[in-house]
C-alpha positions as a printed Julia matrix, in Angstrom:
242×3 Matrix{Float64}:
   0.0    0.0     0.0
   1.37   3.41   -0.96
   1.28   6.49    1.24
  -1.31   7.92   -1.14
  -3.46   4.8    -0.8
  -3.28   5.12    2.97
  -4.61   8.68    2.95
  -8.17   8.79    4.37
  -9.46  10.58    1.29
  -8.27   7.66   -0.86
 -10.4    5.16    1.1
 -13.96   5.37   -0.13
 -16.08   4.46    2.9
 -18.71   1.78    2.29
 -21.6    3.8     3.62
 -24.46   3.32    1.15
 -27.07   4.44    3.66
 -25.53   7.88    4.07
 -26.23  10.82    1.87
 -23.3   11.63   -0.37
 -22.47  14.84    1.46
 -22.45  12.98    4.79
 -19.91  10.53    3.42
 -17.77  13.37    2.1
 -17.97  15.19    5.44
 -16.97  11.96    7.22
 -13.97  11.37    4.97
 -12.77  14.95    5.22
 -13.28  15.02    8.97
 -11.22  11.87    9.51
  -8.44  13.41    7.43
  -8.6   16.6     9.5
  -8.79  15.17   13.02
  -6.29  12.47   12.08
  -3.71  15.13   11.28
  -3.47  14.7     7.52
  -4.44  18.36    7.3
  -2.92  20.86    9.71
  -4.49  24.08   11.04
  -4.28  26.78    8.4
  -3.86  24.28    5.56
  -6.33  24.46    2.68
  -8.72  21.68    1.74
  -8.87  20.68   -1.93
 -11.02  23.02   -3.98
 -14.49  21.8    -4.87
 -13.68  21.45   -8.57
 -10.6   19.31   -7.88
 -12.25  17.22   -5.19
 -15.4   16.55   -7.2
 -13.33  15.47  -10.2
 -11.01  13.21   -8.18
 -13.72  11.62   -6.04
 -16.52  11.47   -8.59
 -19.02  13.49   -6.58
 -20.97  16.63   -7.32
 -19.68  20.05   -6.39
 -22.99  20.67   -4.6
 -22.41  17.64   -2.34
 -18.88  18.82   -1.59
 -20.09  22.32   -0.67
 -22.73  20.84    1.63
 -20.09  18.66    3.33
 -17.9   21.7     3.9
 -20.86  23.51    5.46
 -21.27  20.59    7.88
 -17.61  20.77    8.88
 -17.78  24.54    9.21
 -20.79  24.29   11.55
 -18.74  21.95   13.76
 -15.8   24.34   13.84
 -13.35  22.19   11.89
 -12.95  24.52    8.93
 -13.55  28.09    7.85
 -13.99  29.56    4.4
 -12.77  32.81    2.86
 -13.61  34.09   -0.58
 -10.02  34.42   -1.77
  -8.24  31.79    0.32
 -10.68  28.89    0.04
 -11.56  26.5     2.87
  -8.93  26.05    5.55
  -8.54  24.0     8.72
  -9.37  25.78   11.95
  -7.18  25.79   15.03
  -8.07  22.84   17.27
  -9.37  25.16   19.98
 -12.15  26.17   17.6
 -13.31  22.6    17.01
 -16.59  21.69   18.69
 -15.01  18.79   20.53
 -18.2   17.86   22.4
 -20.26  17.62   19.22
 -21.32  13.99   18.88
 -19.98  13.65   15.35
 -16.66  15.26   16.23
 -16.25  12.93   19.2
 -16.94   9.94   16.95
 -14.46  11.17   14.35
 -11.77  11.73   16.98
 -12.08   8.16   18.22
 -12.33   6.71   14.73
  -9.14   8.49   13.71
  -7.44   7.27   16.89
  -7.53   9.39   20.05
  -4.28  11.01   21.11
  -3.14  10.83   24.75
  -3.76  14.58   25.01
  -7.33  14.2    23.8
  -8.01  11.36   26.23
  -6.52  13.43   29.04
  -8.76  16.36   28.16
 -11.99  14.41   28.11
 -11.2   12.59   31.36
 -10.44  15.95   32.94
 -13.83  17.13   31.71
 -15.46  14.15   33.35
 -13.52  14.84   36.55
 -14.84  18.4    36.62
 -18.48  17.58   35.79
 -19.46  14.14   37.05
 -18.35  14.2    40.7
 -20.25  17.46   41.22
 -23.24  15.95   39.41
 -23.18  12.91   41.71
 -22.99  15.25   44.7
 -26.06  17.2    43.59
 -27.89  14.02   42.61
 -27.44  12.65   46.14
 -29.2   15.74   47.46
 -31.97  16.06   44.88
 -32.82  12.6    43.54
 -36.28  11.19   43.98
 -37.68   7.65   44.05
 -38.08   7.51   40.29
 -34.45   8.54   39.78
 -33.3    5.8    42.13
 -35.49   3.21   40.42
 -34.16   4.12   36.98
 -30.54   4.15   38.12
 -30.99   0.78   39.75
 -32.49  -0.64   36.57
 -29.59   0.73   34.5
 -27.13  -1.04   36.81
 -29.08  -4.27   36.53
 -28.82  -4.02   32.73
 -25.09  -3.31   32.96
 -24.61  -6.34   35.17
 -26.76  -8.51   32.91
 -25.14  -7.63   29.58
 -21.62  -6.4    30.45
 -19.62  -3.66   28.8
 -18.56  -5.83   25.88
 -22.09  -5.58   24.46
 -24.07  -2.77   22.89
 -26.82  -3.26   25.47
 -24.45  -3.07   28.42
 -22.77   0.08   27.13
 -26.16   1.69   26.54
 -27.08   0.93   30.15
 -23.79   2.46   31.3
 -24.54   5.63   29.33
 -28.03   5.7    30.78
 -26.73   5.43   34.35
 -24.43   8.42   33.9
 -27.16  10.38   32.13
 -29.63   9.68   34.94
 -27.18  11.09   37.48
 -26.93  14.32   35.51
 -30.71  14.44   35.18
 -31.11  13.98   38.94
 -29.12  17.16   39.62
 -32.18  19.2    38.58
 -29.63  21.65   37.16
 -30.47  22.67   33.59
 -26.9   23.64   32.75
 -25.57  20.25   33.85
 -28.43  18.39   32.19
 -27.55  20.17   28.96
 -24.15  18.43   29.11
 -25.67  14.98   29.51
 -25.62  14.0    25.84
 -21.98  14.95   25.37
 -20.79  13.53   28.69
 -22.53  10.21   28.15
 -21.13  10.04   24.62
 -17.66  10.51   26.12
 -18.43   7.68   28.57
 -19.47   5.43   25.7
 -16.47   6.17   23.51
 -13.89   5.81   26.27
 -15.48   2.55   27.39
 -15.47   1.24   23.84
 -11.84   2.3    23.44
 -10.79   0.58   26.67
 -12.72  -2.63   25.98
 -12.27  -3.03   22.22
  -8.92  -1.4    21.54
  -7.07  -2.02   24.8
  -8.89  -5.28   25.66
  -9.47  -4.12   29.25
 -11.51  -6.65   31.23
 -11.71  -5.07   34.7
 -15.14  -5.36   36.31
 -16.58  -1.81   36.55
 -19.62  -2.76   38.59
 -18.16  -2.2    42.1
 -17.37   1.43   41.16
 -20.85   2.02   39.78
 -22.51   0.29   42.72
 -20.55   2.48   45.14
 -21.71   5.67   43.4
 -25.29   4.44   43.36
 -25.2    3.44   47.02
 -23.98   6.91   48.05
 -26.7    8.6    45.98
 -29.3    6.2    47.4
 -28.22   7.08   50.96
 -28.26  10.79   50.16
 -24.58  11.26   51.03
 -23.29  13.99   48.69
 -19.63  13.92   49.74
 -19.42  10.14   49.45
 -21.13  10.29   46.05
 -18.55  12.83   44.87
 -15.62  10.73   46.09
 -16.97   7.49   44.65
 -17.52   9.13   41.26
 -13.95  10.45   41.35
 -12.75   6.92   42.0
 -14.89   5.56   39.16
 -13.47   8.07   36.69
  -9.93   7.45   37.9
 -10.27   3.72   37.28
 -11.88   4.33   33.89
  -8.99   6.6    32.87
  -6.51   3.86   33.78
  -8.55   1.4    31.72
  -8.05   3.76   28.77
  -4.3    3.82   29.33
  -4.07   7.08   31.25
  -1.68   7.09   34.22
């Protein structure tokens, strides 16, 4: 395989169910977040790209609009479409998160998202212990039962894990924190998938989750905070973070 063949834009993704512009956006995004294009570097012009890839210029323009909305690129009349600085990328956008993990997360990226979890989730567990109601407890307990039943190697078990973390954020009754639930639980899902599928980690996560749940059930905010910190610390080690 040549270096050119290995370039993400040379690998036509087998995604027949996607609209053409979605496939183009996906391919370009993987090239960008994977480092094949650097900040400030120009993307291929629409005429060149459409000719080389056999797609319409309209589809290419729509793909660029998708990437622009997610902060990956910017366009200028005379300089074309260029890659944005990483700090302008919408890292918590669900598509961007998926692209980052598909391209292969860097240690710095993993550090950043675990630090985000360390900032948000222990405080959320603390508030949840103070504000949860019977329905919250019932739903959290069911999510843990599903995790235990299916395990984190399965789609069902990972969905239950996401649901557990989402329910904690919902139980804070804090709209700002709840607004982060989708992104935070997506981070939980991707880091779990990375640890289990890529790193082949097999540690049992249930004791950590049970400890968080028990503290929330007992209404002990400080214990809930500490147990969530411990859960995230163990999860970061599963993902290869020291």
